[in-house]
CSV table of C-alpha atoms in Angstrom, one decimal:
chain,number,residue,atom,x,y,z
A,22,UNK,CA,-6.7,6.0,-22.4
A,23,UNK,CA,-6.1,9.5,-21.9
A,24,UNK,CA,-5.6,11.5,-19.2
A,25,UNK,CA,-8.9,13.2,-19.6
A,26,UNK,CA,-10.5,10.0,-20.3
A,27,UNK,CA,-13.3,9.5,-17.2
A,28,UNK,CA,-12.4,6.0,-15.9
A,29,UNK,CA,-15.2,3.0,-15.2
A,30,UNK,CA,-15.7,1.8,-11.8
A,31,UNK,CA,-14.4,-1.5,-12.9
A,32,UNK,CA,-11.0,0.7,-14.0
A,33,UNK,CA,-11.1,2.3,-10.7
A,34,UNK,CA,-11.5,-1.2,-8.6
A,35,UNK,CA,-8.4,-2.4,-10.9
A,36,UNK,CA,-6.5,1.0,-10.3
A,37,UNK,CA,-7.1,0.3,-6.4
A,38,UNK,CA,-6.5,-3.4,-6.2
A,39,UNK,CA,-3.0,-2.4,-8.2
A,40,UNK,CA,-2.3,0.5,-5.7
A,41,UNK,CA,-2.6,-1.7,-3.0
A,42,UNK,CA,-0.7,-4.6,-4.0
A,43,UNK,CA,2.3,-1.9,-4.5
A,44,UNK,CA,1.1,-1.2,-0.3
A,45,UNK,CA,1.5,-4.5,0.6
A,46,UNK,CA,4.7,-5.4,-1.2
A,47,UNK,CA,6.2,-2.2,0.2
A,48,UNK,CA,5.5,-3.3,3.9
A,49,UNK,CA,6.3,-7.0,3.2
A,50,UNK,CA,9.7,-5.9,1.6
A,51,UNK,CA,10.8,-3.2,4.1
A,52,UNK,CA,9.7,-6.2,7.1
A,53,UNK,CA,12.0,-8.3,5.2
A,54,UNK,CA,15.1,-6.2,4.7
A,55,UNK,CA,14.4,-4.6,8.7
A,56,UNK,CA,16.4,-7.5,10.4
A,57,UNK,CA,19.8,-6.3,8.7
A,58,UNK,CA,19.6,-2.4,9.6
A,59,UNK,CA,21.0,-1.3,12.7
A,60,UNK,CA,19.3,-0.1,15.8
A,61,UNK,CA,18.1,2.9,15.2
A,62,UNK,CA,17.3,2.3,11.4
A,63,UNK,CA,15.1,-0.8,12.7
A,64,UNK,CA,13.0,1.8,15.0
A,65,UNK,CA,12.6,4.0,11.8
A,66,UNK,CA,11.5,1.8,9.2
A,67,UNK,CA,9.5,0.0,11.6
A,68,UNK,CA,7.7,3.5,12.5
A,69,UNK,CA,7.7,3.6,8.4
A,70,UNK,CA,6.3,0.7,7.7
A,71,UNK,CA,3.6,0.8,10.8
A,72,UNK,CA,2.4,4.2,8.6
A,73,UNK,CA,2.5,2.4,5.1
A,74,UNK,CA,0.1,-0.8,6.4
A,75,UNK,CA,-2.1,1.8,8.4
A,76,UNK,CA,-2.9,2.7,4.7
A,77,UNK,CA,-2.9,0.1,3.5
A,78,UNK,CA,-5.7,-1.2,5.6
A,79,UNK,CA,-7.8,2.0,5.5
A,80,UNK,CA,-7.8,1.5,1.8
A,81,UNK,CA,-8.6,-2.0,2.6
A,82,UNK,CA,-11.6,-1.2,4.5
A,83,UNK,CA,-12.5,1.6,2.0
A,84,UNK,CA,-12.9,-1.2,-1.0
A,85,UNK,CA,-14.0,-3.7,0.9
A,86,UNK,CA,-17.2,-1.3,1.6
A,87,UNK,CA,-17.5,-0.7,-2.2
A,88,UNK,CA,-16.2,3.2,-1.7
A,89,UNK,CA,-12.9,2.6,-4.1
């Protein structure tokens, strides 16, 4: 498909359900790898990661209500 190319919805829902399995992975992995950082790395990927799954659930919500 080219860039151009105007996408279906049922495109779109794939495109969105991809996007936020990459979300989710992302704040599984960094809550995984947290534990070995030190103090003050913990506080910062935990802020990061707090951010990331904030997204991740507004996008959540926004599919879930057929918006995506």
């Amino acid at each position: 498909m080219s860039a151009a190319a105007t996408q279906t919805p049922a495109e779109l829902r794939r495109d969105t359900i991809n996007h936020l399995r990459w979300q989710a992975k992302a704040v599984a992995n960094l809550l995984s790898a947290v534990h070995l950082l030190g103090v003050a790395d913990q506080q910062t990927t935990l802020e990061t990661t707090t951010r990331l799954a904030d997204e991740l659930a507004g996008d959540l919500a926004t599919l879930l209500r057929g918006a995506a």
